[in-house]
Short mmCIF file of C-alpha atoms in Angstrom, two decimals:
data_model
loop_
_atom_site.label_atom_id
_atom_site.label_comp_id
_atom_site.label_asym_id
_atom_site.label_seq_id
_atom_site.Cartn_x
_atom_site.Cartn_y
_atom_site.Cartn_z
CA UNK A 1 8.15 15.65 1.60
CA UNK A 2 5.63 13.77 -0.22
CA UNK A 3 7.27 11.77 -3.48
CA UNK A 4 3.64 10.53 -4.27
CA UNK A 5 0.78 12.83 -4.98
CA UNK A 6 -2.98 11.91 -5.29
CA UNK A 7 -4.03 15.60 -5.24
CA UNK A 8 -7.94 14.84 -6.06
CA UNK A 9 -9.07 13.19 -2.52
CA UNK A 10 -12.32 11.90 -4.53
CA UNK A 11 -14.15 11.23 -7.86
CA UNK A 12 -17.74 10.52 -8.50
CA UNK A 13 -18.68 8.51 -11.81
CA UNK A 14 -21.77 7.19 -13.96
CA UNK A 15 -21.46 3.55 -14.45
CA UNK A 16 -20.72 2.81 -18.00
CA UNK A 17 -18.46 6.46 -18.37
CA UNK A 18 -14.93 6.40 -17.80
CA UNK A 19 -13.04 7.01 -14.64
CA UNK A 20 -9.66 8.70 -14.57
CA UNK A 21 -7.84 8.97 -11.28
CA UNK A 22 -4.26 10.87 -11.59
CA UNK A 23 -1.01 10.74 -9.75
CA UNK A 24 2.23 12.46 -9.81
CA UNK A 25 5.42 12.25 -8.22
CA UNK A 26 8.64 14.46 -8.03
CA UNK A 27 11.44 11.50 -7.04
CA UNK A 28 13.07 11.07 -11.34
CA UNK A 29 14.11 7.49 -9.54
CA UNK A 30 11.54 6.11 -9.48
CA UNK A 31 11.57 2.88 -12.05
CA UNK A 32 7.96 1.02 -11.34
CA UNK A 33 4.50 2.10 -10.59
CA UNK A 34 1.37 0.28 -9.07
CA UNK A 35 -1.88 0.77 -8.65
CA UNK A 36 -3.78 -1.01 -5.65
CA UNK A 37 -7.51 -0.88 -5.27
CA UNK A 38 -8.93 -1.36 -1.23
CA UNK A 39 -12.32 -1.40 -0.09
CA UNK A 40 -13.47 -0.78 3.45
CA UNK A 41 -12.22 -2.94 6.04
CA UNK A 42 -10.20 -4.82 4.03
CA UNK A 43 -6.34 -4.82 2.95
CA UNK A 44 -5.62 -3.18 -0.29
CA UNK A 45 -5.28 -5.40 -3.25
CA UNK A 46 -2.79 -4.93 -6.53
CA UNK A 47 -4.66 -3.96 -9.63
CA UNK A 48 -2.17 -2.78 -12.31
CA UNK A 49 1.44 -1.61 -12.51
CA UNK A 50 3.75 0.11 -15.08
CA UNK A 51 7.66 -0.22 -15.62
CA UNK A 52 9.46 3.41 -16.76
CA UNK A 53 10.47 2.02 -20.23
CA UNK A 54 6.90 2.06 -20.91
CA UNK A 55 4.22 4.51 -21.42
CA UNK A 56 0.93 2.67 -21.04
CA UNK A 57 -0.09 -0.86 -19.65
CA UNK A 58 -3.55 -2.42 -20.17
CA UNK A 59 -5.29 -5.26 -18.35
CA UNK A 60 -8.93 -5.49 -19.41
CA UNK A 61 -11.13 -2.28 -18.53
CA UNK A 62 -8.18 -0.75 -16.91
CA UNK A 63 -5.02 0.86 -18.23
CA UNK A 64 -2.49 3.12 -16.77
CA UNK A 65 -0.35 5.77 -18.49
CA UNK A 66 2.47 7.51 -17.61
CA UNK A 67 4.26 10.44 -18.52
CA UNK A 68 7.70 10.69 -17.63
CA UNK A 69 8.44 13.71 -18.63
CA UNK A 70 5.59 15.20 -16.64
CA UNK A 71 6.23 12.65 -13.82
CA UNK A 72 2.31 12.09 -14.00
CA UNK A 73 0.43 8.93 -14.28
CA UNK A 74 -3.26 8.14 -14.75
CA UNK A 75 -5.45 5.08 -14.58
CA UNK A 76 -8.13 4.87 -17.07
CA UNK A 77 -11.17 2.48 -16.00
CA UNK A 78 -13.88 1.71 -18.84
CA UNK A 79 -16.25 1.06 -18.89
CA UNK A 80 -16.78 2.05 -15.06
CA UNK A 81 -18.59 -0.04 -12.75
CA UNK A 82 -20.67 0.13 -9.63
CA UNK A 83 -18.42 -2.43 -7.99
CA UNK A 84 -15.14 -0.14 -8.84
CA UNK A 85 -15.98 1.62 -5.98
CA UNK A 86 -12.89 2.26 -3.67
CA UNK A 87 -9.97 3.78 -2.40
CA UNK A 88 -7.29 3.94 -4.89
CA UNK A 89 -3.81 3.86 -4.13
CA UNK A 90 -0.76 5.03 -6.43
CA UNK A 91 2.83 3.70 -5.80
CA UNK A 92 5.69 3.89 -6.54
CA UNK A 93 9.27 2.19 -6.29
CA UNK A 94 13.35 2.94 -7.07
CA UNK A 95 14.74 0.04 -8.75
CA UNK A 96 16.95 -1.67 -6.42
CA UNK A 97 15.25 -0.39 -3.68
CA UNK A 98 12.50 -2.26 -1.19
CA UNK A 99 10.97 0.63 0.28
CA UNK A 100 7.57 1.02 -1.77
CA UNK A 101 5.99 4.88 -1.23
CA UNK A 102 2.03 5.42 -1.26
CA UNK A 103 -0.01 8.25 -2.53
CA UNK A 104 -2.63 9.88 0.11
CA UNK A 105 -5.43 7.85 -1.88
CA UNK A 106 -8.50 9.25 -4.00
CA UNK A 107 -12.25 7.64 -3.06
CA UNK A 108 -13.94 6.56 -6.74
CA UNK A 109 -17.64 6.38 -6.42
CA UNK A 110 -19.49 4.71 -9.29
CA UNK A 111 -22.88 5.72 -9.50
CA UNK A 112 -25.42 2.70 -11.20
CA UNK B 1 -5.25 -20.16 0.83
CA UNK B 2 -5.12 -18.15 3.81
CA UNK B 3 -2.22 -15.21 1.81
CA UNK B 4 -1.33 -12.81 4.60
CA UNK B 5 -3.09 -12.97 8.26
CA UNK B 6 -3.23 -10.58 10.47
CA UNK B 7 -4.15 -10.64 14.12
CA UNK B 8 -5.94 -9.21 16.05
CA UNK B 9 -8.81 -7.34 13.79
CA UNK B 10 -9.01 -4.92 16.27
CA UNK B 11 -7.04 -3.67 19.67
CA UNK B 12 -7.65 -0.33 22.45
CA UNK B 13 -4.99 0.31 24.49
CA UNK B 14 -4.42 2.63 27.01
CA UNK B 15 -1.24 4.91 26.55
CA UNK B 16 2.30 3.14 27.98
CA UNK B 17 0.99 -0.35 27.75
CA UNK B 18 2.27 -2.81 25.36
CA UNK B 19 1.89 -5.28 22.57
CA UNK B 20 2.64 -6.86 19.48
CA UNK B 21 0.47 -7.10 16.08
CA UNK B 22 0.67 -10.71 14.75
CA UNK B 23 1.64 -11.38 11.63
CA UNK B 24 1.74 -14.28 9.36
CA UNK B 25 2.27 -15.47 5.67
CA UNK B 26 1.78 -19.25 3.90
CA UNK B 27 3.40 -18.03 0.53
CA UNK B 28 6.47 -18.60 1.14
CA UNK B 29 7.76 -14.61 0.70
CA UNK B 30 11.02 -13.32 1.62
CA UNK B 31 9.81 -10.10 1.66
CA UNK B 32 7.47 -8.51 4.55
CA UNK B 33 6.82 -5.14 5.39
CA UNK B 34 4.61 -3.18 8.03
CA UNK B 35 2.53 -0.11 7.09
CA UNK B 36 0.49 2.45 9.03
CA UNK B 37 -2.74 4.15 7.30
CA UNK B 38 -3.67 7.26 8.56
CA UNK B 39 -6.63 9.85 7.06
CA UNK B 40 -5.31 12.23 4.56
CA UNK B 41 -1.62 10.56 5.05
CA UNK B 42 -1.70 7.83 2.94
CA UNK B 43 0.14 4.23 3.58
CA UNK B 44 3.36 4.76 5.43
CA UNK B 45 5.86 2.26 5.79
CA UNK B 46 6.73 1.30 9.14
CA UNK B 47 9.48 -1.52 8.90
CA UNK B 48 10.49 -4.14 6.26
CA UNK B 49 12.20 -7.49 5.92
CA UNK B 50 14.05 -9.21 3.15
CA UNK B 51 14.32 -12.16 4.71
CA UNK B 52 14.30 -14.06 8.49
CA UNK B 53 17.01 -12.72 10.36
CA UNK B 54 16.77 -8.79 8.56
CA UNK B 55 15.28 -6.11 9.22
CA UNK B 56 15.50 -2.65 7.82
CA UNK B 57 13.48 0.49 9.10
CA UNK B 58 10.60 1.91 6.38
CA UNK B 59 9.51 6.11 6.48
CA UNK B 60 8.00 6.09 10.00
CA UNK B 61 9.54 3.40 12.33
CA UNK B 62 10.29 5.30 15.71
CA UNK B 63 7.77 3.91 18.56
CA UNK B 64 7.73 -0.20 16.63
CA UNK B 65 10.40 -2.79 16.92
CA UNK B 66 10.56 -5.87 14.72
CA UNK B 67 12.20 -9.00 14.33
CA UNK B 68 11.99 -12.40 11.83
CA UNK B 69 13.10 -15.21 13.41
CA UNK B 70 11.14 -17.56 10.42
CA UNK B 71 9.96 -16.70 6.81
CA UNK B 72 6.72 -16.89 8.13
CA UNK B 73 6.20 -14.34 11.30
CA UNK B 74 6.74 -10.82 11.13
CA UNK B 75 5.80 -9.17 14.42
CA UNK B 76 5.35 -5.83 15.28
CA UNK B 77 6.15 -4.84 18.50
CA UNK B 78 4.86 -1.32 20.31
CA UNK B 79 6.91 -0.76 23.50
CA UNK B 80 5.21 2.10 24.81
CA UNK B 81 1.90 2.61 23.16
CA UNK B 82 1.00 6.44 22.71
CA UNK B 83 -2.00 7.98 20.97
CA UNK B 84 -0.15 9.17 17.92
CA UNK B 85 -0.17 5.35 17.02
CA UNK B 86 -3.99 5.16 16.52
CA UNK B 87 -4.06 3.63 13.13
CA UNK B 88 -4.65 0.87 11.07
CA UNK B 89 -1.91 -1.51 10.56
CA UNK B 90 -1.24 -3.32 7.73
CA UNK B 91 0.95 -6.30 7.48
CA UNK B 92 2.19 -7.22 3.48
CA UNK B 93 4.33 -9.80 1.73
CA UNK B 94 5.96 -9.87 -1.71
CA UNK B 95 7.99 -12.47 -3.75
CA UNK B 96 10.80 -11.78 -5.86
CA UNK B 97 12.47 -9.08 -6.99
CA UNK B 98 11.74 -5.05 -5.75
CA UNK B 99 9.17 -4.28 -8.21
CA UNK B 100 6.43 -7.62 -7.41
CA UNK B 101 3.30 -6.80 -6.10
CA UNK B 102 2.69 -6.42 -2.34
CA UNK B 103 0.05 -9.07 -1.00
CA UNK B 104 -1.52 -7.18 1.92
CA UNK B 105 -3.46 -8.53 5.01
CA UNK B 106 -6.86 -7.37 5.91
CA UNK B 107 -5.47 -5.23 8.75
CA UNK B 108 -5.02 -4.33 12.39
CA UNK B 109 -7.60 -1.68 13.76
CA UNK B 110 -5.38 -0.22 16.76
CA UNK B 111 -6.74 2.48 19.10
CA UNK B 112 -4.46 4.06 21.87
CA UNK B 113 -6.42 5.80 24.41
#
């Protein structure tokens, strides 16, 4: 039973266009979501998170949106960038709880 | 600052042997968890700590034992190795409260043969 869906495995971009990578989930108790950005051979790293009371958080040329009603979340990168290039990974987390649950992952290529 | 080390970078091992994935942290975290990435599956959690001398089991923890002795070590131990535990391992530390961000290391290439 997967509570964290990344249904697109990959995306291919332009550099300079925007980049949306999607997520949704099915658990209603979930209370926090992250995004973490890993490249190959290497661990993956946090990039941006959002708490349920809120319906977008931005930090620089990323922000991520969620829907709660939809249980859906995206992450918006802009301008997009040749060094954006990864594996992203969408999280999420029940308050209270310290058992964190991945998404499958979706490969971004940006194209220079 | 060294953050989350894992050893060793990579490991083959033929099926029934033994061994433990090192891990280690110089943040000071209470928190320490063990995941498995597979293709197409994801991160899964393996085993997670909330401080030295707990231990709680994650989504997939059946074939891995644990322990924390110190706030710094979190080992993960394969009694039996089999070839369904070909993955990459990744060892990650957090501080505070449920919803801080996980510090990973840069992972544990394991092959069981």
């Amino acid at each position: 039973d997967q509570q964290v869906k990344q249904n697109s495995p990959s995306l291919s971009v332009q550099e300079g266009r925007i980049s949306i990578l999607n997520c949704d989930y099915t658990n209603s108790m979930f209370d926090y979501f992250l995004w973490y950005k890993k490249y190959p051979a290497e661990g993956p790293t946090f990039l941006i998170s959002i708490s349920s009371i809120k319906d977008k958080n931005e930090d620089g040329r990323f922000t991520v949106f969620l829907n709660k009603s939809a249980k859906h979340l995206s992450l918006h990168i802009v301008p997009s960038q040749p060094g954006d290039s990864a594996v992203y990974f969408c999280a999420a987390i029940q308050g209270g709880s310290e058992k964190l649950v991945f998404g499958k992952g979706m490969k971004l290529t940006v194209n220079p | 600052n060294a953050g989350v080390t894992q050893t060793p970078k990579f490991q083959v091992l033929k099926t029934g042997q033994s061994m433990t994935l090192q891990c280690a942290q110089d943040m000071n975290h209470e928190y320490m968890s063990w995941y498995r990435q597979d293709p197409g599956m994801g991160l899964r959690l393996i085993h997670y700590s909330v401080g030295a001398g707990i231990t709680d089991q994650g989504e997939v923890p059946n074939g891995y034992n644990v322990s924390r002795s110190t706030t710094e070590d979190f080992p993960l131990r394969l009694l039996s190795a089999a070839p369904s535990q070909t993955s990459v391992y990744f060892c990650a530390s957090k501080d505070g409260g449920w919803h801080e961000k996980l510090f990973f290391g840069s992972g544990t290439q394991l092959s069981v043969l």
